Amino acid sequence: MIPGEILAVLVVVIPGVVNITYRLGIKKATIVGASADLVVAGLMYFLRPQTGFFYIQDSTMLFIIMVLSVYLLSAIYSTRYLKGIEVMGIREPTYYLLLNLFTASMLFSLEVNNYGLMWVGIEATTISSALLLITEKSETSLEATWRYIIIVSAGVTFAFISIILIYYTLGTLSVSTAIGSHVHSRIMVLAVSLALIGFGTKVGVFPVHTWLPDAHSEAPSPVSAMFSGVLLPTALYVLYRVYEIEPVRGLYVWFAVVSIVAASIFMGYQARYKRMFAYSTMENMNLALLGIAVGGSLGFTGALLLLLSHSFGKAGAFYSSGNILRFTGKKEIAEINGMHTSMPYTSTSLLMSSLAVTGAPPFGTFFGEFLILSGVLSLHMYVQFIIVIVFLAAAFISMNYNVTGMIFNGNCPNIEKDRLMPALSIFSSVIPLFIGIFFLVVYNEIL
């Protein structure tokens, strides 16, 4: 093997190899492994694989770094978060084992040059992540797990049919070959359309999104951060690779627009803060899908910028949610108040992450949304533009109204005893701000 191939294999294998330490300190080994994997991925940016088994472009590297970064943050956050769980549905070492397998499955899906293997990787994420949902043992978490398995498994069946049709039409499942095939047929249009339903189930496309709010609200907060921050974007990456074969722009655009509308409406009626953030994820994923469907430098660049910024912002939001749940034991928005005095650090991260995921300037999400909407206008899609911008504004007002109410209504004594958990949530929520500033400084000619 040449260095590029070795690095690509290591990126996927390291999280799995960590599981050898199951009985010998897997908690620390997971953090060390995640850190080492980030270094290996950084080297792979300069030494790309040259063989046909891997298909790693600059955009792929962005997703890989994104997955590994949130994985590392969630692994560190889990060390404190799990201590507060009263009844564990799975043992702590098993939790880290599943977290590692979950990450390895996503990395595998991102790296391989084969649609069939991509599907296998996405299906593998379902198995490992479903078991993570029952970390906090309860009837509601078990119900959410079964709903997740049933709905997502039904969805990936459509994705599997899509892949069969791709092979039937092209005679290959090679991603690099399929993208450059320029084959136009009704069967290929059907395949790409079925992929929207199939992989779209994992992305959170309406109406096959129904697993999403339950899974996010019942999962441990570090797992919710992995779901929103990297699992859904990974599924979107696979969907994008299928879309590249035969862009069915009109269908994808309207599904994205309708999903944004639905997510914005559902978000405004949520009583629990984690469910509210889950619908925010649905909104952001479909906005990125809109950017992919629009295409071009504006749409695609905007989608990447949005996904990168959202991954850290939403991780910060769920880490903040975990802090609130650990320090107060409450899940309802109406039950939380006076956070600026009771949890000053968590309130800072919650406010910043809320602004980040709703696209406030100068966070990176704002510039991602700006580019995507500019791409929509460049194609003269005025109706879609108006619909999206109205409901993005509604979502912005709805979420930030709830968050500011939780923070500034009333005064309560300080209960923020743990400093590591708030520090991680602040760190994660600040990253989208630096991404936005970096983009503004370096790429101001685009604006």
Short mmCIF file of C-alpha atoms in Angstrom, two decimals:
data_model
loop_
_atom_site.label_atom_id
_atom_site.label_comp_id
_atom_site.label_asym_id
_atom_site.label_seq_id
_atom_site.Cartn_x
_atom_site.Cartn_y
_atom_site.Cartn_z
CA MET A 1 0.00 0.00 0.00
CA ILE A 2 1.11 3.55 -0.69
CA PRO A 3 0.88 6.14 2.13
CA GLY A 4 -2.47 7.59 1.01
CA GLU A 5 -4.17 4.20 1.13
CA ILE A 6 -2.64 3.40 4.52
CA LEU A 7 -3.92 6.68 5.96
CA ALA A 8 -7.40 6.12 4.52
CA VAL A 9 -7.57 2.67 6.09
CA LEU A 10 -6.30 3.99 9.43
CA VAL A 11 -8.96 6.72 9.55
CA VAL A 12 -11.68 4.05 9.47
CA VAL A 13 -9.87 1.39 11.49
CA ILE A 14 -8.67 3.44 14.48
CA PRO A 15 -12.13 3.85 16.11
CA GLY A 16 -12.67 0.10 15.72
CA VAL A 17 -9.24 -0.86 17.05
CA VAL A 18 -9.90 1.22 20.16
CA ASN A 19 -12.55 -1.35 21.11
CA ILE A 20 -9.78 -3.87 21.88
CA THR A 21 -9.39 -1.95 25.15
CA TYR A 22 -13.01 -2.76 26.14
CA ARG A 23 -11.96 -4.10 29.55
CA LEU A 24 -8.77 -2.06 29.90
CA GLY A 25 -9.95 1.54 29.93
CA ILE A 26 -11.92 2.10 26.75
CA LYS A 27 -13.06 5.55 27.94
CA LYS A 28 -9.58 7.08 27.80
CA ALA A 29 -8.62 4.99 24.78
CA THR A 30 -11.57 6.44 22.85
CA ILE A 31 -10.40 10.00 23.48
CA VAL A 32 -6.80 9.15 22.56
CA GLY A 33 -7.97 7.28 19.46
CA ALA A 34 -10.21 10.14 18.32
CA SER A 35 -7.32 12.60 18.74
CA ALA A 36 -4.93 10.35 16.81
CA ASP A 37 -7.51 9.87 14.07
CA LEU A 38 -7.80 13.63 13.60
CA VAL A 39 -4.03 13.80 13.09
CA VAL A 40 -4.14 10.95 10.57
CA ALA A 41 -6.99 12.66 8.70
CA GLY A 42 -4.95 15.85 8.60
CA LEU A 43 -2.07 13.96 6.98
CA MET A 44 -4.46 12.33 4.52
CA TYR A 45 -5.46 15.78 3.26
CA PHE A 46 -1.97 16.02 1.75
CA LEU A 47 -1.54 12.32 0.89
CA ARG A 48 -4.72 11.22 -0.86
CA PRO A 49 -5.39 7.57 -1.79
CA GLN A 50 -4.73 6.83 -5.46
CA THR A 51 -6.47 3.45 -5.86
CA GLY A 52 -10.04 2.92 -7.03
CA PHE A 53 -11.33 1.60 -3.69
CA PHE A 54 -11.36 5.11 -2.19
CA TYR A 55 -12.90 8.30 -3.55
CA ILE A 56 -11.76 11.22 -1.42
CA GLN A 57 -12.08 14.79 -2.65
CA ASP A 58 -11.71 18.09 -0.79
CA SER A 59 -15.40 18.00 0.13
CA THR A 60 -14.96 14.46 1.47
CA MET A 61 -12.09 15.61 3.67
CA LEU A 62 -14.32 18.35 5.10
CA PHE A 63 -16.88 15.74 6.15
CA ILE A 64 -14.21 13.44 7.59
CA ILE A 65 -12.71 16.24 9.71
CA MET A 66 -16.22 17.23 10.79
CA VAL A 67 -17.08 13.68 11.90
CA LEU A 68 -13.83 13.20 13.81
CA SER A 69 -14.04 16.59 15.53
CA VAL A 70 -17.56 16.06 16.87
CA TYR A 71 -16.61 12.47 17.76
CA LEU A 72 -13.72 13.73 19.88
CA LEU A 73 -15.85 16.39 21.58
CA SER A 74 -18.63 13.91 22.30
CA ALA A 75 -16.18 11.35 23.68
CA ILE A 76 -14.77 13.93 26.11
CA TYR A 77 -18.23 15.21 27.05
CA SER A 78 -19.47 11.67 27.66
CA THR A 79 -16.93 11.12 30.46
CA ARG A 80 -18.86 13.55 32.67
CA TYR A 81 -22.35 13.18 31.22
CA LEU A 82 -22.63 9.43 31.80
CA LYS A 83 -21.88 9.86 35.52
CA GLY A 84 -25.24 11.58 35.97
CA ILE A 85 -27.35 8.78 34.45
CA GLU A 86 -29.30 7.02 37.20
CA VAL A 87 -30.34 3.88 35.29
CA MET A 88 -28.06 2.78 32.44
CA GLY A 89 -29.64 0.74 29.65
CA ILE A 90 -26.17 -0.40 28.54
CA ARG A 91 -22.85 -0.62 30.39
CA GLU A 92 -20.47 2.32 30.12
CA PRO A 93 -17.75 0.36 28.22
CA THR A 94 -20.45 -0.82 25.79
CA TYR A 95 -21.47 2.80 25.24
CA TYR A 96 -17.96 3.72 24.10
CA LEU A 97 -17.68 0.57 22.00
CA LEU A 98 -20.88 1.51 20.15
CA LEU A 99 -19.77 5.14 19.82
CA ASN A 100 -16.56 3.96 18.15
CA LEU A 101 -18.38 1.61 15.78
CA PHE A 102 -20.88 4.36 14.97
CA THR A 103 -18.04 6.69 14.00
CA ALA A 104 -16.17 4.03 12.01
CA SER A 105 -19.33 3.29 10.01
CA MET A 106 -19.74 6.94 9.05
CA LEU A 107 -16.09 7.27 8.04
CA PHE A 108 -16.38 4.12 5.93
CA SER A 109 -19.42 5.56 4.10
CA LEU A 110 -17.53 8.76 3.36
CA GLU A 111 -14.35 7.16 2.00
CA VAL A 112 -15.42 4.29 -0.23
CA ASN A 113 -15.78 4.51 -4.01
CA ASN A 114 -18.79 2.22 -4.21
CA TYR A 115 -22.49 2.99 -3.77
CA GLY A 116 -23.19 -0.47 -2.41
CA LEU A 117 -20.56 -0.12 0.30
CA MET A 118 -21.82 3.38 1.09
CA TRP A 119 -25.24 1.82 1.70
CA VAL A 120 -23.66 -0.83 3.94
CA GLY A 121 -21.94 1.90 5.97
CA ILE A 122 -25.15 3.90 6.39
CA GLU A 123 -27.02 0.75 7.45
CA ALA A 124 -24.25 -0.03 9.95
CA THR A 125 -24.73 3.39 11.56
CA THR A 126 -28.36 2.43 12.22
CA ILE A 127 -27.41 -0.67 14.20
CA SER A 128 -24.80 0.98 16.44
CA SER A 129 -26.65 4.27 16.95
CA ALA A 130 -29.96 2.51 17.75
CA LEU A 131 -28.34 0.78 20.72
CA LEU A 132 -26.90 4.10 21.88
CA LEU A 133 -30.45 5.47 22.15
CA ILE A 134 -31.18 3.22 25.13
CA THR A 135 -28.17 4.41 27.15
CA GLU A 136 -30.62 6.11 29.53
CA LYS A 137 -33.05 3.30 30.29
CA SER A 138 -36.70 4.32 30.02
CA GLU A 139 -39.89 3.34 28.21
CA THR A 140 -39.71 6.44 26.02
CA SER A 141 -36.12 5.75 24.94
CA LEU A 142 -37.04 2.16 24.05
CA GLU A 143 -40.03 3.37 22.04
CA ALA A 144 -37.85 5.94 20.24
CA THR A 145 -35.31 3.22 19.45
CA TRP A 146 -37.87 0.93 17.84
CA ARG A 147 -39.38 3.79 15.87
CA TYR A 148 -35.91 4.77 14.66
CA ILE A 149 -35.08 1.22 13.57
CA ILE A 150 -38.39 0.61 11.78
CA ILE A 151 -38.61 3.94 9.93
CA VAL A 152 -34.95 4.16 8.95
CA SER A 153 -34.81 0.49 7.89
CA ALA A 154 -37.84 1.05 5.66
CA GLY A 155 -36.12 4.09 4.21
CA VAL A 156 -32.84 2.40 3.42
CA THR A 157 -34.79 -0.30 1.60
CA PHE A 158 -35.73 2.37 -0.95
CA ALA A 159 -32.07 3.38 -1.04
CA PHE A 160 -31.10 -0.24 -1.74
CA ILE A 161 -33.55 -0.41 -4.66
CA SER A 162 -32.04 2.84 -5.93
CA ILE A 163 -28.57 1.29 -5.90
CA ILE A 164 -29.82 -1.81 -7.74
CA LEU A 165 -31.25 0.45 -10.46
CA ILE A 166 -27.94 2.32 -10.70
CA TYR A 167 -26.08 -0.95 -11.24
CA TYR A 168 -28.71 -2.13 -13.75
CA THR A 169 -28.27 1.06 -15.78
CA LEU A 170 -24.50 1.56 -15.55
CA GLY A 171 -23.17 -1.93 -14.90
CA THR A 172 -21.01 -0.54 -12.08
CA LEU A 173 -21.35 0.87 -8.58
CA SER A 174 -18.13 2.89 -8.76
CA VAL A 175 -18.87 6.45 -7.64
CA SER A 176 -16.16 8.04 -9.77
CA THR A 177 -17.27 6.11 -12.87
CA ALA A 178 -20.98 6.76 -12.35
CA ILE A 179 -20.55 10.51 -11.87
CA GLY A 180 -18.71 10.82 -15.17
CA SER A 181 -21.01 8.49 -17.10
CA HIS A 182 -23.44 11.15 -18.38
CA VAL A 183 -26.13 8.49 -18.84
CA HIS A 184 -29.62 9.97 -19.09
CA SER A 185 -32.52 7.55 -18.77
CA ARG A 186 -35.87 7.22 -17.02
CA ILE A 187 -34.52 4.39 -14.90
CA MET A 188 -31.70 6.61 -13.65
CA VAL A 189 -34.18 9.38 -12.84
CA LEU A 190 -36.19 6.81 -10.87
CA ALA A 191 -33.04 5.65 -9.06
CA VAL A 192 -32.08 9.18 -8.02
CA SER A 193 -35.67 9.89 -6.96
CA LEU A 194 -35.84 6.75 -4.82
CA ALA A 195 -32.53 7.73 -3.21
CA LEU A 196 -34.17 10.95 -2.05
CA ILE A 197 -36.74 8.91 -0.12
CA GLY A 198 -34.24 6.25 0.98
CA PHE A 199 -31.22 8.22 2.16
CA GLY A 200 -33.54 11.18 2.77
CA THR A 201 -35.03 9.23 5.67
CA LYS A 202 -31.67 9.52 7.45
CA VAL A 203 -31.30 13.18 6.36
CA GLY A 204 -34.68 14.21 7.77
CA VAL A 205 -36.60 14.95 4.57
CA PHE A 206 -40.34 15.45 5.05
CA PRO A 207 -42.44 13.27 5.41
CA VAL A 208 -39.96 10.47 6.27
CA HIS A 209 -38.43 12.47 9.14
CA THR A 210 -40.67 11.21 11.94
CA TRP A 211 -37.96 9.23 13.77
CA LEU A 212 -35.80 12.32 14.15
CA PRO A 213 -37.38 14.34 17.02
CA ASP A 214 -37.95 11.27 19.20
CA ALA A 215 -34.45 9.88 18.69
CA HIS A 216 -32.79 13.22 19.39
CA SER A 217 -34.84 13.94 22.49
CA GLU A 218 -34.34 10.49 24.04
CA ALA A 219 -30.68 9.95 23.15
CA PRO A 220 -27.93 11.01 25.58
CA SER A 221 -26.88 14.56 24.69
CA PRO A 222 -23.43 13.58 23.30
CA VAL A 223 -25.18 11.06 21.04
CA SER A 224 -27.74 13.69 20.00
CA ALA A 225 -24.77 15.87 19.04
CA MET A 226 -23.41 13.03 16.88
CA PHE A 227 -26.81 12.49 15.28
CA SER A 228 -27.38 16.13 14.36
CA GLY A 229 -23.80 17.18 13.85
CA VAL A 230 -22.45 14.34 11.72
CA LEU A 231 -24.83 11.40 11.08
CA LEU A 232 -27.37 13.38 9.08
CA PRO A 233 -24.66 15.23 7.09
CA THR A 234 -23.00 11.88 6.30
CA ALA A 235 -26.29 10.55 4.91
CA LEU A 236 -26.65 13.80 2.96
CA TYR A 237 -23.16 13.31 1.51
CA VAL A 238 -24.14 9.86 0.20
CA LEU A 239 -27.37 11.30 -1.23
CA TYR A 240 -25.33 14.02 -2.93
CA ARG A 241 -23.10 11.41 -4.58
CA VAL A 242 -26.20 9.72 -6.02
CA TYR A 243 -27.67 13.06 -7.10
CA GLU A 244 -24.49 13.82 -9.06
CA ILE A 245 -25.25 10.97 -11.48
CA GLU A 246 -28.54 12.43 -12.72
CA PRO A 247 -29.51 15.76 -11.10
CA VAL A 248 -33.30 15.76 -10.65
CA ARG A 249 -33.25 19.39 -9.60
CA GLY A 250 -36.96 20.22 -9.50
CA LEU A 251 -37.88 17.25 -7.30
CA TYR A 252 -35.02 17.80 -4.85
CA VAL A 253 -35.63 21.55 -4.63
CA TRP A 254 -39.32 21.19 -3.80
CA PHE A 255 -38.77 18.40 -1.29
CA ALA A 256 -36.17 20.59 0.42
CA VAL A 257 -38.46 23.63 0.44
CA VAL A 258 -41.45 21.70 1.82
CA SER A 259 -39.23 20.10 4.47
CA ILE A 260 -37.92 23.52 5.56
CA VAL A 261 -41.50 24.77 5.89
CA ALA A 262 -42.54 21.70 7.91
CA ALA A 263 -39.50 21.89 10.21
CA SER A 264 -40.06 25.58 10.90
CA ILE A 265 -43.71 25.00 11.79
CA PHE A 266 -43.02 21.98 14.00
CA MET A 267 -40.20 23.84 15.74
CA GLY A 268 -42.57 26.53 16.97
CA TYR A 269 -44.84 24.03 18.75
CA GLN A 270 -42.28 22.10 20.77
CA ALA A 271 -42.48 22.04 24.55
CA ARG A 272 -39.09 20.34 25.05
CA TYR A 273 -35.83 22.04 24.17
CA LYS A 274 -34.15 18.93 22.70
CA ARG A 275 -37.07 18.33 20.33
CA MET A 276 -36.87 21.98 19.30
CA PHE A 277 -33.19 21.54 18.42
CA ALA A 278 -34.02 18.32 16.55
CA TYR A 279 -36.43 20.16 14.24
CA SER A 280 -33.79 22.85 13.80
CA THR A 281 -31.49 20.11 12.50
CA MET A 282 -34.17 19.01 10.05
CA GLU A 283 -34.43 22.59 8.82
CA ASN A 284 -30.67 22.99 8.36
CA MET A 285 -30.20 19.64 6.62
CA ASN A 286 -32.91 20.46 4.10
CA LEU A 287 -31.46 23.91 3.54
CA ALA A 288 -28.17 22.18 2.72
CA LEU A 289 -30.09 19.79 0.45
CA LEU A 290 -31.52 22.84 -1.30
CA GLY A 291 -27.98 24.12 -1.84
CA ILE A 292 -26.91 20.77 -3.30
CA ALA A 293 -29.95 20.71 -5.58
CA VAL A 294 -29.28 24.27 -6.76
CA GLY A 295 -25.66 23.34 -7.39
CA GLY A 296 -22.98 25.58 -8.83
CA SER A 297 -20.36 27.35 -6.76
CA LEU A 298 -22.98 29.27 -4.78
CA GLY A 299 -25.23 26.37 -3.83
CA PHE A 300 -22.54 23.78 -3.17
CA THR A 301 -20.17 26.11 -1.31
CA GLY A 302 -23.09 27.39 0.76
CA ALA A 303 -24.16 23.85 1.63
CA LEU A 304 -20.64 22.89 2.78
CA LEU A 305 -20.27 26.06 4.83
CA LEU A 306 -23.69 25.56 6.40
CA LEU A 307 -23.03 21.91 7.27
CA LEU A 308 -19.61 22.60 8.77
CA SER A 309 -20.84 25.48 10.93
CA HIS A 310 -24.03 23.67 11.89
CA SER A 311 -22.19 20.55 13.03
CA PHE A 312 -20.34 22.43 15.77
CA GLY A 313 -23.19 24.81 16.57
CA LYS A 314 -25.70 22.00 17.01
CA ALA A 315 -23.21 19.94 19.01
CA GLY A 316 -22.88 22.95 21.30
CA ALA A 317 -26.67 23.19 21.54
CA PHE A 318 -27.01 19.56 22.60
CA TYR A 319 -24.08 19.76 25.02
CA SER A 320 -25.82 22.79 26.55
CA SER A 321 -29.04 20.77 26.69
CA GLY A 322 -27.15 18.01 28.47
CA ASN A 323 -25.87 20.51 31.02
CA ILE A 324 -29.39 21.78 31.66
CA LEU A 325 -30.74 18.26 32.07
CA ARG A 326 -27.90 17.25 34.41
CA PHE A 327 -28.05 20.37 36.59
CA THR A 328 -31.87 20.73 36.73
CA GLY A 329 -33.37 17.37 35.73
CA LYS A 330 -35.97 19.22 33.62
CA LYS A 331 -36.79 18.72 29.93
CA GLU A 332 -39.51 21.32 29.30
CA ILE A 333 -38.74 24.80 27.95
CA ALA A 334 -41.30 26.35 30.31
CA GLU A 335 -39.61 24.77 33.35
CA ILE A 336 -36.27 26.46 32.72
CA ASN A 337 -35.66 30.09 33.69
CA GLY A 338 -33.01 32.32 35.19
CA MET A 339 -30.13 30.51 33.51
CA HIS A 340 -28.03 33.69 33.36
CA THR A 341 -27.61 33.43 37.15
CA SER A 342 -28.06 29.69 37.77
CA MET A 343 -25.90 28.46 34.86
CA PRO A 344 -23.95 31.43 33.47
CA TYR A 345 -21.53 29.40 31.34
CA THR A 346 -24.17 27.09 29.94
CA SER A 347 -26.45 30.05 29.21
CA THR A 348 -23.62 31.60 27.17
CA SER A 349 -23.11 28.46 25.11
CA LEU A 350 -26.86 27.95 24.69
CA LEU A 351 -27.37 31.47 23.38
CA MET A 352 -24.38 31.31 21.03
CA SER A 353 -25.31 27.89 19.67
CA SER A 354 -28.92 29.00 19.17
CA LEU A 355 -27.78 32.04 17.20
CA ALA A 356 -25.36 29.86 15.23
CA VAL A 357 -27.86 27.21 14.13
CA THR A 358 -30.51 29.80 13.21
CA GLY A 359 -28.10 31.65 10.93
CA ALA A 360 -27.34 34.87 12.78
CA PRO A 361 -24.45 36.96 11.40
CA PRO A 362 -21.49 36.66 11.55
CA PHE A 363 -21.73 32.90 12.24
CA GLY A 364 -20.72 30.60 9.39
CA THR A 365 -24.30 29.39 9.01
CA PHE A 366 -25.38 32.90 7.99
CA PHE A 367 -22.93 32.98 5.09
CA GLY A 368 -23.89 29.43 4.11
CA GLU A 369 -27.55 30.44 3.97
CA PHE A 370 -26.64 33.61 2.09
CA LEU A 371 -24.82 31.66 -0.62
CA ILE A 372 -27.57 29.04 -0.94
CA LEU A 373 -30.30 31.66 -1.28
CA SER A 374 -28.15 33.56 -3.77
CA GLY A 375 -27.94 30.35 -5.77
CA VAL A 376 -31.73 30.00 -5.65
CA LEU A 377 -32.13 33.53 -6.97
CA SER A 378 -29.54 32.95 -9.70
CA LEU A 379 -31.84 30.24 -11.10
CA HIS A 380 -34.82 32.62 -10.93
CA MET A 381 -36.61 30.46 -8.36
CA TYR A 382 -38.39 33.44 -6.83
CA VAL A 383 -41.29 31.51 -5.29
CA GLN A 384 -38.97 29.06 -3.56
CA PHE A 385 -36.78 31.94 -2.38
CA ILE A 386 -39.68 33.78 -0.76
CA ILE A 387 -41.05 30.65 0.92
CA VAL A 388 -37.67 29.65 2.34
CA ILE A 389 -36.67 33.09 3.61
CA VAL A 390 -40.06 33.61 5.32
CA PHE A 391 -39.88 30.32 7.19
CA LEU A 392 -36.19 30.72 8.04
CA ALA A 393 -37.11 34.03 9.67
CA ALA A 394 -39.98 32.35 11.54
CA ALA A 395 -37.65 29.63 12.82
CA PHE A 396 -35.07 32.23 13.88
CA ILE A 397 -37.64 34.16 15.90
CA SER A 398 -39.24 31.05 17.40
CA MET A 399 -36.06 29.39 18.64
CA ASN A 400 -34.32 32.47 19.93
CA TYR A 401 -37.48 33.64 21.70
CA ASN A 402 -37.59 30.35 23.61
CA VAL A 403 -33.87 30.35 24.35
CA THR A 404 -33.75 33.95 25.59
CA GLY A 405 -36.76 33.18 27.80
CA MET A 406 -34.92 30.24 29.36
CA ILE A 407 -31.88 32.42 29.99
CA PHE A 408 -33.20 35.80 31.09
CA ASN A 409 -36.62 35.18 32.70
CA GLY A 410 -36.10 35.27 36.47
CA ASN A 411 -33.12 34.77 38.76
CA CYS A 412 -31.99 31.50 40.33
CA PRO A 413 -29.03 30.46 42.54
CA ASN A 414 -25.94 29.10 40.78
CA ILE A 415 -26.10 25.32 40.34
CA GLU A 416 -23.36 24.95 37.72
CA LYS A 417 -21.02 22.69 39.69
CA ASP A 418 -19.19 20.99 36.82
CA ARG A 419 -16.91 23.24 34.75
CA LEU A 420 -15.82 20.80 32.01
CA MET A 421 -19.29 20.29 30.53
CA PRO A 422 -20.01 24.03 30.07
CA ALA A 423 -16.47 24.62 28.78
CA LEU A 424 -16.95 22.03 26.02
CA SER A 425 -20.34 23.43 25.05
CA ILE A 426 -18.90 26.97 24.85
CA PHE A 427 -15.94 25.76 22.79
CA SER A 428 -18.20 23.96 20.33
CA SER A 429 -20.62 26.89 19.97
CA VAL A 430 -17.78 29.38 19.35
CA ILE A 431 -16.35 27.47 16.37
CA PRO A 432 -19.14 28.53 13.94
CA LEU A 433 -18.34 32.14 14.82
CA PHE A 434 -14.69 31.69 13.86
CA ILE A 435 -15.73 29.86 10.68
CA GLY A 436 -17.89 32.84 9.74
CA ILE A 437 -15.17 35.39 10.46
CA PHE A 438 -12.60 33.31 8.56
CA PHE A 439 -14.92 33.06 5.57
CA LEU A 440 -15.64 36.79 5.68
CA VAL A 441 -11.95 37.69 5.78
CA VAL A 442 -10.58 35.14 3.31
CA TYR A 443 -13.42 34.88 0.81
CA ASN A 444 -14.87 38.38 0.91
CA GLU A 445 -14.60 38.59 -2.88
CA ILE A 446 -17.45 36.04 -3.12
CA LEU A 447 -19.66 38.41 -1.20
#
